[in-house]
Short mmCIF file of C-alpha atoms in Angstrom, two decimals:
data_model
loop_
_atom_site.label_atom_id
_atom_site.label_comp_id
_atom_site.label_asym_id
_atom_site.label_seq_id
_atom_site.Cartn_x
_atom_site.Cartn_y
_atom_site.Cartn_z
CA UNK A 177 0.00 0.00 0.00
CA UNK A 178 1.28 3.45 -0.90
CA UNK A 179 2.15 5.64 2.13
CA UNK A 180 -0.04 8.78 2.64
CA UNK A 181 2.26 11.73 1.88
CA UNK A 182 -0.16 14.21 3.55
CA UNK A 183 -0.08 12.47 6.92
CA UNK A 184 0.77 14.91 9.77
CA UNK A 185 3.76 13.83 11.86
CA UNK A 186 2.81 12.83 15.41
CA UNK A 187 5.07 15.41 17.05
CA UNK A 188 3.24 18.29 15.34
CA UNK A 189 -0.12 17.75 17.09
CA UNK A 190 1.14 18.53 20.64
CA UNK A 191 2.84 21.67 19.30
CA UNK A 192 -0.38 22.83 17.65
CA UNK A 193 -2.32 22.13 20.86
CA UNK A 194 0.23 24.07 22.90
CA UNK A 195 0.02 27.04 20.52
CA UNK A 196 -3.80 27.04 20.79
CA UNK A 197 -3.60 26.98 24.60
CA UNK A 198 -1.12 29.88 24.60
CA UNK A 199 -3.39 31.89 22.29
CA UNK A 200 -6.38 31.25 24.59
CA UNK A 201 -4.35 32.35 27.62
CA UNK A 202 -3.31 35.58 25.88
CA UNK A 203 -6.92 36.27 24.86
CA UNK A 204 -8.10 35.60 28.44
CA UNK A 205 -5.49 38.01 29.85
CA UNK A 206 -6.54 40.71 27.39
CA UNK A 207 -10.21 40.19 28.30
CA UNK A 208 -9.47 40.31 32.02
CA UNK A 209 -7.49 43.51 31.60
CA UNK A 210 -10.33 44.99 29.59
CA UNK A 211 -12.82 44.01 32.30
CA UNK A 212 -10.55 45.49 34.96
CA UNK A 213 -10.15 48.71 33.00
CA UNK A 214 -13.91 48.94 32.45
CA UNK A 215 -14.65 48.44 36.13
CA UNK A 216 -12.04 51.02 37.10
CA UNK A 217 -13.62 53.49 34.71
CA UNK A 218 -16.92 53.17 36.56
CA UNK A 219 -15.46 54.13 39.94
CA UNK A 220 -16.80 57.49 41.04
CA UNK A 221 -13.44 59.17 41.39
CA UNK A 222 -14.37 62.28 43.35
CA UNK A 223 -11.89 65.00 44.25
CA UNK A 224 -12.65 68.33 45.87
CA UNK A 225 -10.95 71.57 44.88
CA UNK A 226 -9.64 72.93 48.17
CA UNK A 227 -7.50 75.89 47.24
CA UNK A 228 -6.52 78.06 44.31
CA UNK A 229 -3.42 80.15 44.95
CA UNK A 230 -0.53 81.40 42.83
CA UNK A 231 -2.02 79.74 39.73
CA UNK A 232 -2.01 76.37 41.51
CA UNK A 233 -5.12 74.24 42.09
CA UNK A 234 -4.95 71.90 45.08
CA UNK A 235 -7.24 68.87 45.30
CA UNK A 236 -7.92 66.24 47.90
CA UNK A 237 -8.87 62.79 46.62
CA UNK A 238 -10.43 59.91 48.47
CA UNK A 239 -7.80 58.25 50.66
CA UNK A 240 -6.27 61.60 51.65
CA UNK A 241 -4.29 61.89 48.41
CA UNK A 242 -3.32 65.50 47.64
CA UNK A 243 -2.61 66.63 44.08
CA UNK A 244 -1.79 70.01 42.61
CA UNK A 245 -2.31 71.29 39.08
CA UNK A 246 -0.93 74.32 37.28
CA UNK A 247 -1.29 75.87 33.85
CA UNK A 248 -5.08 76.17 33.86
CA UNK A 249 -7.27 79.25 34.09
CA UNK A 250 -10.17 77.32 35.61
CA UNK A 251 -10.92 73.83 36.95
CA UNK A 252 -13.96 72.04 38.43
CA UNK A 253 -14.19 69.26 41.00
CA UNK A 254 -13.34 65.78 39.71
CA UNK A 255 -16.14 63.25 39.24
CA UNK A 256 -15.51 59.78 37.83
CA UNK A 257 -11.83 60.82 37.83
CA UNK A 258 -12.60 63.46 35.16
CA UNK A 259 -13.08 67.21 35.19
CA UNK A 260 -13.46 70.20 32.89
CA UNK A 261 -10.52 72.61 32.59
CA UNK A 262 -9.91 75.89 30.78
CA UNK A 263 -6.80 77.47 29.30
CA UNK A 264 -6.41 81.04 28.08
CA UNK A 265 -5.55 81.50 24.44
CA UNK A 266 -1.94 82.54 23.88
CA UNK A 267 -2.95 85.03 21.19
CA UNK A 268 -5.78 86.56 23.27
CA UNK A 269 -5.75 86.24 27.05
CA UNK A 270 -9.35 87.46 27.28
CA UNK A 271 -10.60 84.19 25.76
CA UNK A 272 -10.11 80.59 26.80
CA UNK A 273 -10.70 77.05 25.51
CA UNK A 274 -12.22 74.14 27.44
CA UNK A 275 -11.12 70.53 27.59
CA UNK A 276 -12.00 67.37 29.50
CA UNK A 277 -9.10 65.76 31.38
CA UNK A 278 -8.49 62.95 33.84
CA UNK A 279 -6.77 63.34 37.22
CA UNK A 280 -3.54 62.17 35.54
CA UNK A 281 -4.07 65.03 33.04
CA UNK A 282 -4.83 62.68 30.18
CA UNK A 283 -6.89 64.60 27.63
CA UNK A 284 -10.34 63.06 27.19
CA UNK A 285 -11.73 65.82 24.95
CA UNK A 286 -9.17 68.18 23.43
CA UNK A 287 -9.17 71.97 23.55
CA UNK A 288 -11.20 73.71 20.88
CA UNK A 289 -13.41 70.75 20.04
CA UNK A 290 -16.25 72.59 21.80
CA UNK A 291 -16.68 76.27 22.57
CA UNK A 292 -17.85 75.49 26.12
CA UNK A 293 -17.99 72.40 28.38
CA UNK A 294 -20.09 72.39 31.56
CA UNK A 295 -20.53 69.65 34.19
CA UNK A 296 -24.09 68.39 34.61
CA UNK A 297 -25.81 65.42 36.27
CA UNK A 298 -23.24 65.12 39.04
CA UNK A 299 -20.34 64.93 36.63
CA UNK A 300 -21.75 61.92 34.78
CA UNK A 301 -22.42 64.10 31.74
CA UNK A 302 -21.20 67.38 30.28
CA UNK A 303 -23.24 69.90 28.33
CA UNK A 304 -21.22 71.05 25.33
CA UNK A 305 -21.66 74.06 23.06
CA UNK A 306 -20.46 74.63 19.52
CA UNK A 307 -21.45 77.61 17.35
CA UNK A 308 -24.30 78.46 19.75
CA UNK A 309 -25.76 74.93 19.53
CA UNK A 310 -25.81 72.38 22.36
CA UNK A 311 -25.38 68.66 22.92
CA UNK A 312 -24.38 66.16 25.65
CA UNK A 313 -21.26 64.01 26.11
CA UNK A 314 -20.48 61.57 28.93
CA UNK A 315 -17.40 61.63 31.14
CA UNK A 316 -15.64 59.31 28.68
CA UNK A 317 -16.04 62.04 26.05
CA UNK A 318 -18.51 59.94 24.04
CA UNK A 319 -21.29 61.85 22.31
CA UNK A 320 -24.69 61.03 23.85
CA UNK A 321 -26.69 63.77 22.15
CA UNK A 322 -25.25 65.54 19.08
CA UNK A 323 -24.79 69.30 19.05
CA UNK A 324 -28.02 70.11 17.22
CA UNK A 325 -30.16 71.90 19.82
CA UNK A 326 -30.57 75.59 20.54
CA UNK A 327 -30.50 74.69 24.23
CA UNK A 328 -30.60 71.61 26.45
CA UNK A 329 -32.18 71.21 29.88
CA UNK A 330 -31.09 68.35 32.16
CA UNK A 331 -33.78 66.96 34.46
CA UNK A 332 -33.11 64.45 37.25
CA UNK A 333 -35.77 61.77 37.31
CA UNK A 334 -35.08 60.12 40.66
CA UNK A 335 -32.61 61.14 43.37
CA UNK A 336 -30.02 62.26 40.81
CA UNK A 337 -29.70 58.65 39.63
CA UNK A 338 -31.40 58.87 36.25
CA UNK A 339 -31.73 61.83 33.90
CA UNK A 340 -33.80 63.10 30.99
CA UNK A 341 -32.62 65.68 28.49
CA UNK A 342 -34.98 68.19 26.90
CA UNK A 343 -33.57 69.66 23.71
CA UNK A 344 -35.02 72.86 22.26
CA UNK A 345 -35.13 73.10 18.47
CA UNK A 346 -36.32 75.77 16.11
CA UNK A 347 -39.85 77.14 16.39
CA UNK A 348 -40.03 76.24 20.11
CA UNK A 349 -40.13 72.52 19.47
CA UNK A 350 -38.90 70.33 22.33
CA UNK A 351 -37.55 66.79 22.17
CA UNK A 352 -37.38 64.56 25.26
CA UNK A 353 -34.40 62.18 25.21
CA UNK A 354 -33.30 59.39 27.52
CA UNK A 355 -29.71 58.72 28.57
CA UNK A 356 -29.07 56.69 25.44
CA UNK A 357 -29.92 59.75 23.35
CA UNK A 358 -33.17 58.28 22.05
CA UNK A 359 -35.97 60.78 21.37
CA UNK A 360 -38.98 59.64 23.39
CA UNK A 361 -41.44 62.34 22.41
CA UNK A 362 -41.73 65.77 20.81
CA UNK A 363 -43.88 68.68 21.99
CA UNK A 364 -44.58 72.09 20.52
CA UNK A 365 -44.58 75.39 22.31
CA UNK A 366 -43.75 74.30 25.88
CA UNK A 367 -41.09 72.54 27.90
CA UNK A 368 -42.52 70.18 30.49
CA UNK A 369 -39.45 69.55 32.63
CA UNK A 370 -41.45 70.26 35.80
CA UNK A 371 -44.14 67.74 34.87
CA UNK A 372 -41.97 64.62 34.61
CA UNK A 373 -42.69 61.97 37.26
CA UNK A 374 -41.15 58.59 38.04
CA UNK A 375 -42.79 55.62 39.74
CA UNK A 376 -41.36 53.86 42.76
CA UNK A 377 -40.62 50.19 42.37
CA UNK A 378 -38.48 48.88 45.20
CA UNK A 379 -36.35 50.41 47.94
CA UNK A 380 -33.49 52.51 46.56
CA UNK A 381 -34.60 51.62 43.07
CA UNK A 382 -37.12 53.01 40.63
CA UNK A 383 -39.49 51.73 38.04
CA UNK A 384 -38.30 52.34 34.50
CA UNK A 385 -41.66 53.92 33.69
CA UNK A 386 -41.99 57.72 33.77
CA UNK A 387 -44.88 59.97 32.91
CA UNK A 388 -44.84 63.31 31.12
CA UNK A 389 -47.78 65.68 31.46
CA UNK A 390 -48.56 67.19 28.07
CA UNK A 391 -51.45 69.67 28.10
CA UNK A 392 -53.28 67.72 30.78
CA UNK A 393 -52.77 64.32 29.16
CA UNK A 394 -50.21 62.02 30.74
CA UNK A 395 -48.04 59.96 28.44
CA UNK A 396 -46.00 57.01 29.74
CA UNK A 397 -42.50 56.05 28.61
CA UNK A 398 -39.92 53.43 29.48
CA UNK A 399 -36.89 55.55 30.32
CA UNK A 400 -34.46 52.73 29.42
CA UNK A 401 -35.76 51.84 25.96
CA UNK A 402 -37.26 55.24 25.24
CA UNK A 403 -40.43 53.58 23.95
CA UNK A 404 -43.92 54.83 24.78
CA UNK A 405 -46.01 52.35 26.77
CA UNK A 406 -49.65 52.26 27.88
CA UNK A 407 -50.84 54.26 24.89
CA UNK A 408 -54.26 55.91 24.98
CA UNK A 409 -54.36 55.70 28.79
CA UNK A 410 -54.92 58.87 30.76
CA UNK A 411 -54.08 59.89 34.33
CA UNK A 412 -53.55 56.43 35.82
CA UNK A 413 -52.53 55.72 39.39
CA UNK A 414 -49.58 53.66 38.19
CA UNK A 415 -47.35 52.11 40.84
CA UNK A 416 -44.92 49.20 40.96
CA UNK A 417 -46.03 47.92 37.52
CA UNK A 418 -49.62 48.03 38.71
CA UNK A 419 -52.39 50.13 37.22
CA UNK A 420 -55.02 50.94 39.80
CA UNK A 421 -58.10 51.96 37.83
CA UNK A 422 -61.78 52.25 38.62
CA UNK A 423 -63.06 48.73 39.42
CA UNK A 424 -59.91 47.04 38.09
CA UNK A 425 -56.28 46.38 39.03
CA UNK A 426 -53.94 45.47 36.17
CA UNK A 427 -50.60 43.86 37.01
CA UNK A 428 -47.91 43.89 34.32
CA UNK A 429 -44.87 41.77 33.63
CA UNK A 430 -41.54 43.56 33.36
CA UNK A 431 -41.99 43.74 29.58
CA UNK A 432 -45.29 45.55 30.16
CA UNK A 433 -47.45 42.65 28.96
CA UNK A 434 -50.50 42.06 31.16
CA UNK A 435 -49.91 39.40 33.81
CA UNK A 436 -53.14 39.57 35.78
CA UNK A 437 -56.38 41.54 36.01
CA UNK A 438 -58.19 41.78 39.36
CA UNK A 439 -61.78 42.87 39.86
CA UNK A 440 -61.73 45.55 42.56
CA UNK A 441 -65.26 46.87 42.08
CA UNK A 442 -66.17 46.11 45.71
CA UNK A 443 -63.09 47.84 47.14
CA UNK A 444 -63.34 51.32 48.60
CA UNK A 445 -59.55 51.57 48.90
CA UNK A 446 -56.69 50.00 46.94
CA UNK A 447 -53.03 50.68 47.76
CA UNK A 448 -49.66 49.16 46.94
CA UNK A 449 -46.65 49.38 49.26
CA UNK A 450 -43.11 48.10 48.99
CA UNK A 451 -41.11 46.29 51.67
CA UNK A 452 -37.35 45.74 51.86
CA UNK A 453 -36.84 46.13 48.13
CA UNK A 454 -38.18 42.62 47.55
CA UNK A 455 -41.94 42.53 48.01
CA UNK A 456 -45.05 44.53 47.18
CA UNK A 457 -48.20 44.32 49.31
CA UNK A 458 -51.41 45.00 47.39
CA UNK A 459 -54.13 45.97 49.87
CA UNK A 460 -57.80 45.88 48.83
CA UNK A 461 -60.16 47.14 51.54
CA UNK A 462 -63.88 46.36 51.17
CA UNK A 463 -67.07 47.47 52.87
CA UNK A 464 -70.13 45.21 52.55
CA UNK A 465 -73.27 45.22 54.70
CA UNK A 466 -71.63 47.71 57.01
CA UNK A 467 -68.70 45.37 57.71
CA UNK A 468 -65.14 45.99 56.73
CA UNK A 469 -63.08 43.25 55.16
CA UNK A 470 -60.03 43.03 52.99
CA UNK A 471 -57.78 41.06 50.71
CA UNK A 472 -54.04 41.44 51.08
CA UNK A 473 -51.59 39.93 48.59
CA UNK A 474 -47.80 39.87 48.61
CA UNK A 475 -45.94 39.88 45.26
CA UNK A 476 -42.24 39.36 44.67
CA UNK A 477 -39.96 41.19 42.22
CA UNK A 478 -41.26 39.07 39.35
CA UNK A 479 -44.83 40.07 40.27
CA UNK A 480 -45.69 36.52 41.33
CA UNK A 481 -47.96 35.91 44.33
CA UNK A 482 -46.13 34.85 47.45
CA UNK A 483 -48.68 35.16 50.24
CA UNK A 484 -52.38 36.03 50.55
CA UNK A 485 -54.48 36.78 53.62
CA UNK A 486 -57.84 38.22 54.55
CA UNK A 487 -56.07 39.98 57.40
CA UNK A 488 -53.76 42.95 57.03
CA UNK A 489 -50.16 41.95 56.27
CA UNK A 490 -47.00 43.63 57.48
CA UNK A 491 -43.57 42.43 56.41
CA UNK A 492 -40.82 42.49 59.03
CA UNK A 493 -37.17 41.54 58.83
CA UNK A 494 -34.86 40.01 61.42
CA UNK A 495 -31.17 40.80 61.88
CA UNK A 496 -30.20 38.09 59.39
CA UNK A 497 -32.48 39.70 56.78
CA UNK A 498 -35.00 36.86 56.87
CA UNK A 499 -38.42 38.27 55.99
CA UNK A 500 -41.60 37.33 57.86
CA UNK A 501 -45.26 38.01 57.06
CA UNK A 502 -47.13 39.20 60.13
CA UNK A 503 -50.94 39.28 60.10
CA UNK A 504 -53.44 40.50 62.68
CA UNK A 505 -56.82 38.79 62.93
CA UNK A 506 -59.70 39.51 65.29
CA UNK A 507 -57.89 38.23 68.36
CA UNK A 508 -54.41 37.05 67.41
CA UNK A 509 -51.14 37.75 65.66
CA UNK A 510 -49.73 35.18 63.25
CA UNK A 511 -46.12 35.06 62.06
CA UNK A 512 -45.37 33.34 58.74
CA UNK A 513 -42.33 32.73 56.58
CA UNK A 514 -42.21 31.26 53.09
CA UNK A 515 -42.70 27.76 54.47
CA UNK A 516 -45.83 28.60 56.45
CA UNK A 517 -46.97 29.45 59.98
CA UNK A 518 -44.10 30.02 62.43
CA UNK A 519 -45.94 31.24 65.54
CA UNK A 520 -49.32 32.39 66.77
CA UNK A 521 -49.79 34.94 69.56
CA UNK A 522 -53.31 34.84 70.99
CA UNK A 523 -55.20 37.77 72.50
CA UNK A 524 -52.89 40.34 70.89
CA UNK A 525 -52.77 42.70 67.94
CA UNK A 526 -49.62 43.56 66.02
CA UNK A 527 -48.36 47.13 66.22
CA UNK A 528 -46.34 48.03 63.13
CA UNK A 529 -42.86 49.22 64.03
CA UNK A 530 -41.80 50.77 60.70
CA UNK A 531 -38.20 49.90 61.43
CA UNK A 532 -36.27 48.15 58.66
CA UNK A 533 -34.98 45.21 60.65
CA UNK A 534 -34.59 44.13 64.24
CA UNK A 535 -34.72 41.38 66.82
CA UNK A 536 -38.25 41.72 68.13
CA UNK A 537 -41.96 41.86 67.41
CA UNK A 538 -44.14 44.04 69.63
CA UNK A 539 -47.76 43.02 70.16
CA UNK A 540 -50.46 44.83 72.13
CA UNK A 541 -52.68 42.98 74.60
CA UNK A 542 -56.37 43.07 73.81
CA UNK A 543 -57.42 43.02 77.45
CA UNK A 544 -55.33 45.99 78.65
CA UNK A 545 -53.17 48.84 77.40
CA UNK A 546 -49.88 46.99 77.69
CA UNK A 547 -47.42 45.52 75.22
CA UNK A 548 -45.43 42.31 75.11
CA UNK A 549 -42.23 41.76 73.15
CA UNK A 550 -41.53 38.50 71.27
CA UNK A 551 -38.81 37.08 69.07
CA UNK A 552 -39.60 35.90 65.55
CA UNK A 553 -40.36 32.38 66.80
CA UNK A 554 -43.05 33.70 69.12
CA UNK A 555 -41.06 33.36 72.36
CA UNK A 556 -41.67 35.99 75.04
CA UNK A 557 -38.77 38.40 75.61
CA UNK A 558 -40.37 41.10 77.81
CA UNK A 559 -43.91 41.33 79.17
CA UNK A 560 -46.12 44.15 80.34
CA UNK A 561 -44.35 47.28 79.06
CA UNK A 562 -46.43 50.45 78.91
CA UNK A 563 -44.96 51.88 75.70
CA UNK A 564 -42.13 51.56 73.18
CA UNK A 565 -40.34 53.38 70.39
CA UNK A 566 -37.55 52.76 67.92
CA UNK A 567 -34.28 54.54 67.24
CA UNK A 568 -33.20 53.12 63.91
CA UNK A 569 -33.63 49.39 64.40
CA UNK A 570 -33.06 49.54 68.16
CA UNK A 571 -36.07 49.02 70.42
CA UNK A 572 -36.54 51.30 73.44
CA UNK A 573 -39.11 50.12 76.00
CA UNK A 574 -40.94 52.02 78.74
CA UNK A 575 -42.03 50.53 82.06
CA UNK A 576 -44.51 52.47 84.15
CA UNK A 577 -45.52 51.89 87.76
CA UNK A 578 -47.29 54.03 90.32
CA UNK A 579 -43.90 55.11 91.64
CA UNK A 580 -41.87 55.74 88.46
CA UNK A 581 -41.47 55.57 84.72
CA UNK A 582 -38.25 54.12 83.33
CA UNK A 583 -36.86 53.62 79.82
CA UNK A 584 -34.35 51.06 78.60
CA UNK A 585 -32.78 49.93 75.34
CA UNK A 586 -33.71 46.27 74.85
CA UNK A 587 -30.70 44.24 73.71
CA UNK A 588 -31.86 40.69 74.50
CA UNK A 589 -34.00 38.80 76.98
CA UNK A 590 -31.21 39.03 79.53
CA UNK A 591 -29.66 42.40 78.65
CA UNK A 592 -30.86 46.01 78.65
CA UNK A 593 -29.22 49.46 78.73
CA UNK A 594 -30.94 51.61 81.36
CA UNK A 595 -31.76 55.18 80.29
CA UNK A 596 -32.22 58.23 82.46
CA UNK A 597 -34.09 61.48 82.11
CA UNK A 598 -32.74 63.62 79.28
CA UNK A 599 -31.24 60.71 77.31
CA UNK A 600 -31.53 60.85 73.54
CA UNK A 601 -30.76 57.63 71.64
CA UNK A 602 -29.19 57.46 68.19
CA UNK A 603 -28.73 53.95 66.80
CA UNK A 604 -27.20 52.89 63.53
CA UNK A 605 -23.94 50.92 63.35
CA UNK A 606 -23.53 51.81 67.02
CA UNK A 607 -25.75 52.99 69.85
CA UNK A 608 -25.10 56.52 71.09
CA UNK A 609 -26.85 57.75 74.22
CA UNK A 610 -26.69 61.53 74.47
CA UNK A 611 -27.78 63.07 77.74
CA UNK A 612 -29.00 66.59 77.12
CA UNK A 613 -29.08 67.42 80.84
CA UNK A 614 -25.55 66.64 82.00
CA UNK A 615 -24.07 66.92 78.45
CA UNK A 616 -22.45 63.49 78.17
CA UNK A 617 -22.25 60.80 75.49
CA UNK A 618 -22.18 57.06 76.06
CA UNK A 619 -21.32 54.81 73.08
CA UNK A 620 -22.17 51.09 72.81
CA UNK A 621 -21.98 48.42 70.12
CA UNK A 622 -25.21 46.78 69.00
CA UNK A 623 -24.71 43.98 71.53
CA UNK A 624 -24.87 46.53 74.34
CA UNK A 625 -21.17 46.56 75.19
CA UNK A 626 -19.82 49.97 76.23
CA UNK A 627 -17.08 51.23 73.89
CA UNK A 628 -16.11 54.46 75.67
CA UNK A 629 -16.51 55.73 79.19
CA UNK A 630 -19.04 58.58 79.15
CA UNK A 631 -17.65 61.46 77.08
CA UNK A 632 -18.27 64.99 78.30
CA UNK A 633 -19.69 67.24 75.59
CA UNK A 634 -22.43 67.55 73.01
CA UNK A 635 -22.58 65.60 69.77
CA UNK A 636 -21.67 67.72 66.74
CA UNK A 637 -21.56 64.94 64.16
CA UNK A 638 -22.01 61.19 63.91
CA UNK A 639 -20.94 59.68 60.61
CA UNK A 640 -19.58 56.27 59.62
CA UNK A 641 -17.27 55.26 62.47
CA UNK A 642 -16.65 58.74 63.84
CA UNK A 643 -18.25 60.92 66.49
CA UNK A 644 -17.33 64.59 66.82
CA UNK A 645 -18.08 66.25 70.15
CA UNK A 646 -17.80 69.78 71.44
CA UNK A 647 -17.11 70.79 75.03
CA UNK A 648 -16.12 74.24 76.31
CA UNK A 649 -14.96 75.39 72.88
CA UNK A 650 -12.94 72.25 72.07
CA UNK A 651 -13.89 69.77 69.32
CA UNK A 652 -12.82 66.13 69.68
CA UNK A 653 -13.01 63.40 67.05
CA UNK A 654 -13.48 59.82 68.29
CA UNK A 655 -12.87 56.76 66.12
CA UNK A 656 -15.49 54.33 67.40
CA UNK A 657 -14.13 51.33 65.53
CA UNK A 658 -10.63 51.77 66.96
CA UNK A 659 -12.02 52.94 70.33
CA UNK A 660 -9.73 55.96 70.57
CA UNK A 661 -9.84 59.75 70.37
CA UNK A 662 -8.01 60.79 67.20
CA UNK A 663 -7.96 64.58 67.07
CA UNK A 664 -8.92 67.72 68.93
CA UNK A 665 -8.98 71.38 67.92
CA UNK A 666 -10.33 74.66 69.27
CA UNK A 667 -13.46 76.34 67.99
CA UNK A 668 -11.60 79.55 67.18
CA UNK A 669 -9.36 77.56 64.79
CA UNK A 670 -12.27 75.87 63.00
CA UNK A 671 -13.30 77.02 59.50
CA UNK A 672 -15.36 74.24 57.89
CA UNK A 673 -15.88 70.50 57.58
CA UNK A 674 -16.34 68.25 54.53
CA UNK A 675 -18.22 65.14 55.63
CA UNK A 676 -17.89 63.43 52.23
CA UNK A 677 -14.10 63.34 52.52
CA UNK A 678 -13.87 63.29 56.35
CA UNK A 679 -11.97 66.55 56.15
CA UNK A 680 -11.54 69.40 58.62
CA UNK A 681 -10.40 72.85 57.56
CA UNK A 682 -8.65 74.87 60.24
CA UNK A 683 -7.06 78.26 59.80
CA UNK A 684 -3.60 76.75 59.34
CA UNK A 685 -4.51 73.82 57.09
CA UNK A 686 -6.67 70.86 56.08
CA UNK A 687 -6.71 67.80 58.34
CA UNK A 688 -8.27 64.38 58.09
CA UNK A 689 -10.26 62.93 60.99
CA UNK A 690 -7.11 61.24 62.29
CA UNK A 691 -5.54 64.66 62.86
CA UNK A 692 -3.00 64.39 60.04
CA UNK A 693 -2.36 67.70 58.29
CA UNK A 694 -2.80 67.19 54.57
CA UNK A 695 -2.39 70.74 53.29
CA UNK A 696 -0.65 73.71 54.88
CA UNK A 697 -2.51 77.03 54.76
CA UNK A 698 -1.16 80.46 55.45
CA UNK A 699 -3.52 82.44 57.63
CA UNK A 700 -4.77 85.45 55.74
CA UNK A 701 -4.24 88.76 57.51
#
């Protein structure tokens, strides 16, 4: 048999395999570096302009990094590690050109590309002007909206997180654009920036649906896609992807297709409320034959039913962020989780706490004006208190007898922190007890352990892990996490404080909360 001349030698195959593996490794490294670079680009690199003197701009960056810049006629604060700068023209010092640069002075948008560059939307975008026309670029320098408008208005939709742009064209025509630069709608003769509304969805989030009031008719748009939804509908009570209309509740999927229609013709009140960013409670209250009744339904983020009851439902959360459904019937409180009934407390009603999470459930006795405190399994923690209140997620209980009334912070069944007259409680990551009578502060962790001996003074600021006090004209900064006083300064030296950067300005310089001088200042005479 004739030998195959095209046969590949055996030693070649391992070499080819090795080359392929090396190529894949190189590609993976490039992709990882690209991902890293992309993530770094999204960091909100904020730097505050602290001082301009002798043509030098001095900035403080997060992490107490100090940088100086020269050669510019104007600079803004840095956002996303980018800012707008100006330089005077060499041939005419009365005029200047703008550019967009990074903190390392890398040019993002070169001088002269635009006649003017202005920070908008918290530094996420920049309004640019060229030949008396306007457009929008992002902090990468990418064009979001071309320079084709006579003017552009920037409108924050929700808590400065999302924005809409309204571009004015000739003949007083206005175009509404989303952040992708898509024109959502056009109106003639008026700008409706004050009539744009968003719809809550979950905690710290927002529904993508907005409404724009145009001559009394409300039009609905998806701010992400820019598409109009719910056409030919007017003035709806639209909430959490639910339309609440006369005699009907319509629940939508996320793509705005109809998921469910509920007959609510017998309801005198219909509301929808969100809990913990995960659930919506749809409450339908009815009145028939003079008797009140209701239907209460819990939906999750996918708008699927999770729990239904004829009794009013409140969602509560324990310290481990487990969520429970608490209902109050005619004579009892029932505690449920996803698996079913956890505990039943007879002869009590539930009193909603409105705190986000905690260790306890407070229920009021039907027979007398007293409260009992339970854990989430229905075990008694404290009985017979006369009143209660919350500071953050920390429960404060009141006991009242014929002889006295006393308050205490409830830590556990076996541990409380006694309070005295004049005490004010602030609870977050730590528990701070401020006595307004003898002007002292006591600081505890959430387990009730004392961190500092009582500190003399009044509380000026409590932020993150720091407490700033003032006593007889002296400020003191305490690091709660490290359990030590870091810095003190006199009131007559104090100029200002920047809480975002944990920065103190005194007459002779800028200091961080640890008392380290970052920038020297010469006192002006």
